PDB file of C-alpha atoms in Angstrom:
ATOM      1  CA  MET I 172      14.193  -1.756  16.432  1.00 46.00           C
ATOM      2  CA  PRO I 173      11.347  -2.880  18.691  1.00 49.00           C
ATOM      3  CA  PRO I 174      10.591  -6.599  18.696  1.00 55.00           C
ATOM      4  CA  PRO I 175       7.537  -7.679  16.669  1.00 56.00           C
ATOM      5  CA  GLU I 176       4.304  -8.267  18.493  1.00 59.00           C
ATOM      6  CA  ASP I 177       4.243 -11.649  20.191  1.00 62.00           C
ATOM      7  CA  LEU I 178       1.464 -13.243  18.175  1.00 62.00           C
ATOM      8  CA  GLU I 179       0.727 -16.889  18.794  1.00 67.00           C
ATOM      9  CA  GLN I 180      -0.117 -17.591  15.154  1.00 69.00           C
ATOM     10  CA  PRO I 181       0.484 -14.655  12.800  1.00 75.00           C
ATOM     11  CA  VAL I 182      -0.724 -15.018   9.215  1.00 77.00           C
ATOM     12  CA  PRO I 183       2.181 -16.891   7.568  1.00 76.00           C
ATOM     13  CA  LEU I 184       4.386 -15.432   4.858  1.00 75.00           C
ATOM     14  CA  ARG I 185       4.228 -17.463   1.631  1.00 80.00           C
ATOM     15  CA  ASP I 186       6.433 -17.231  -1.477  1.00 83.00           C
ATOM     16  CA  GLU I 187       3.621 -15.530  -3.418  1.00 81.00           C
ATOM     17  CA  HIS I 188       3.748 -12.620  -0.935  1.00 76.00           C
ATOM     18  CA  LYS I 189       7.410 -11.816  -1.617  1.00 77.00           C
ATOM     19  CA  PRO I 190       7.625 -10.324  -5.150  1.00 77.00           C
ATOM     20  CA  GLU I 191       7.030  -6.659  -6.001  1.00 78.00           C
ATOM     21  CA  VAL I 192       7.185  -5.356  -2.427  1.00 79.00           C
ATOM     22  CA  VAL I 193       8.447  -1.872  -1.491  1.00 76.00           C
ATOM     23  CA  ASP I 194       9.584  -0.279   1.762  1.00 75.00           C
ATOM     24  CA  PRO I 195       7.358   2.311   3.539  1.00 74.00           C
ATOM     25  CA  ALA I 196       9.475   5.316   2.484  1.00 75.00           C
ATOM     26  CA  SER I 197       8.915   4.464  -1.189  1.00 71.00           C
ATOM     27  CA  LEU I 198       5.230   5.291  -0.840  1.00 66.00           C
ATOM     28  CA  LEU I 199       6.090   8.917  -0.069  1.00 66.00           C
ATOM     29  CA  ALA I 200       7.095   9.502  -3.685  1.00 69.00           C
ATOM     30  CA  MET I 201       4.561   7.447  -5.602  1.00 70.00           C
ATOM     31  CA  SER I 202       5.193   7.654  -9.325  1.00 72.00           C
ATOM     32  CA  ALA I 203       3.020   6.814 -12.298  1.00 73.00           C
ATOM     33  CA  PRO I 204       3.749   3.598 -14.193  1.00 73.00           C
ATOM     34  CA  ALA I 205       6.327   3.926 -17.006  1.00 80.00           C
ATOM     35  CA  GLY I 206       4.854   5.465 -20.155  1.00 81.00           C
ATOM     36  CA  ALA I 207       1.653   6.588 -18.413  1.00 79.00           C
ATOM     37  CA  SER I 208       0.354  10.051 -17.644  1.00 80.00           C
ATOM     38  CA  SER I 209       1.153  11.340 -14.161  1.00 79.00           C
ATOM     39  CA  LEU I 210      -2.524  12.280 -13.785  1.00 85.00           C
ATOM     40  CA  GLY I 211      -5.623  10.193 -14.252  1.00 83.00           C
ATOM     41  CA  PRO I 212      -6.546   6.556 -13.727  1.00 89.00           C
ATOM     42  CA  SER I 213      -3.115   5.106 -14.604  1.00 85.00           C
ATOM     43  CA  THR I 214      -1.652   6.818 -11.530  1.00 85.00           C
ATOM     44  CA  CYS I 215      -4.077   5.185  -9.134  1.00 88.00           C
ATOM     45  CA  ASP I 216      -5.510   1.988 -10.574  1.00 89.00           C
ATOM     46  CA  ARG I 217      -3.051  -0.515  -9.068  1.00 87.00           C
ATOM     47  CA  THR I 218      -2.112  -2.255  -5.823  1.00 87.00           C
ATOM     48  CA  LEU I 219       1.103  -1.439  -3.974  1.00 86.00           C
ATOM     49  CA  ARG I 220       2.593  -4.078  -1.670  1.00 88.00           C
ATOM     50  CA  LEU I 221       4.529  -2.894   1.369  1.00 86.00           C
ATOM     51  CA  PHE I 222       6.908  -4.591   3.799  1.00 84.00           C
ATOM     52  CA  GLY I 223       7.319  -2.653   7.030  1.00 77.00           C
ATOM     53  CA  GLY I 224       9.795  -4.961   8.767  1.00 75.00           C
ATOM     54  CA  VAL I 225       7.273  -7.321  10.371  1.00 76.00           C
ATOM     55  CA  THR I 226       4.046  -7.290   8.379  1.00 81.00           C
ATOM     56  CA  ARG I 227       3.277  -7.235   4.673  1.00 85.00           C
ATOM     57  CA  THR I 228       0.320  -5.224   3.532  1.00 87.00           C
ATOM     58  CA  GLY I 229      -1.261  -4.138   0.297  1.00 89.00           C
ATOM     59  CA  TYR I 230      -2.812  -0.819  -0.628  1.00 89.00           C
ATOM     60  CA  ALA I 231      -5.347  -1.019  -3.446  1.00 92.00           C
ATOM     61  CA  LEU I 232      -5.576   2.367  -5.158  1.00 91.00           C
ATOM     62  CA  GLU I 233      -8.555   3.487  -7.215  1.00 94.00           C
ATOM     63  CA  PHE I 234      -8.777   6.692  -9.247  1.00 94.00           C
ATOM     64  CA  VAL I 235     -11.363   9.196  -7.960  1.00 96.00           C
ATOM     65  CA  SER I 236     -10.661  12.483  -9.753  1.00 95.00           C
ATOM     66  CA  ASN I 237      -8.153  15.123 -10.785  1.00 94.00           C
ATOM     67  CA  GLU I 238      -8.042  18.200  -8.558  1.00 95.00           C
ATOM     68  CA  THR I 239      -5.993  21.354  -8.159  1.00 96.00           C
ATOM     69  CA  ALA I 240      -3.863  21.443  -5.012  1.00 94.00           C
ATOM     70  CA  ARG I 241      -2.343  24.434  -3.234  1.00 95.00           C
ATOM     71  CA  ALA I 242       0.430  23.784  -0.736  1.00 93.00           C
ATOM     72  CA  PRO I 243       3.652  25.536   0.196  1.00 95.00           C
ATOM     73  CA  GLY I 244       5.960  24.970  -2.767  1.00 94.00           C
ATOM     74  CA  TYR I 245       3.328  23.514  -5.106  1.00 92.00           C
ATOM     75  CA  HIS I 246       0.241  24.711  -6.923  1.00 95.00           C
ATOM     76  CA  GLY I 247      -1.115  22.480  -9.643  1.00 94.00           C
ATOM     77  CA  ALA I 248      -2.917  19.369 -10.720  1.00 92.00           C
ATOM     78  CA  VAL I 249      -2.968  16.174  -8.645  1.00 90.00           C
ATOM     79  CA  ALA I 250      -4.635  12.790  -9.004  1.00 89.00           C
ATOM     80  CA  VAL I 251      -6.905  11.846  -6.092  1.00 92.00           C
ATOM     81  CA  CYS I 252      -6.906   8.132  -5.216  1.00 92.00           C
ATOM     82  CA  LEU I 253      -9.108   6.102  -2.892  1.00 94.00           C
ATOM     83  CA  VAL I 254      -6.958   3.692  -0.828  1.00 92.00           C
ATOM     84  CA  ARG I 255      -8.045   0.338   0.628  1.00 94.00           C
ATOM     85  CA  TYR I 256      -5.856  -1.511   3.167  1.00 90.00           C
ATOM     86  CA  ILE I 257      -5.256  -5.219   2.471  1.00 89.00           C
ATOM     87  CA  PRO I 258      -3.524  -7.311   5.185  1.00 88.00           C
ATOM     88  CA  ILE I 259      -1.192  -9.909   3.595  1.00 86.00           C
ATOM     89  CA  ALA I 260       1.098 -11.600   6.167  1.00 85.00           C
ATOM     90  CA  GLY I 261       2.657 -11.249   9.607  1.00 79.00           C
ATOM     91  CA  HIS I 262      -0.407  -9.744  11.258  1.00 77.00           C
ATOM     92  CA  ASP I 263      -2.976 -11.072  13.694  1.00 74.00           C
ATOM     93  CA  PRO I 264      -5.434 -13.349  11.808  1.00 72.00           C
ATOM     94  CA  ILE I 265      -8.336 -11.302  13.177  1.00 69.00           C
ATOM     95  CA  PHE I 266      -7.470  -8.688  10.517  1.00 60.00           C
ATOM     96  CA  ALA I 267      -7.472 -11.161   7.601  1.00 59.00           C
ATOM     97  CA  GLU I 268      -9.764 -10.464   4.691  1.00 52.00           C
ATOM     98  CA  GLY I 269     -12.713 -12.671   4.382  1.00 47.00           C
TER      99      GLY I 269
END
């Protein structure tokens, strides 16, 4: 594992940043919330929080549309989400929201 970047003052991790965080591999199989349709706004309209070993980030998802996808092994409906990156902690303060 490479050492984290040597930042003089990274954005600090606070207790409020710790709950409901997933690892990067979990985003590869994003599921719909329990009891919701796997297509439509309920699939996208949420924020996922990720811990990649050094930094914590958020990804705000917003529903755009339903489309039909064709790929090897799959042909069918998909939900299309817009994604916005939100820096949370452990990164250089220059990337902080504001």
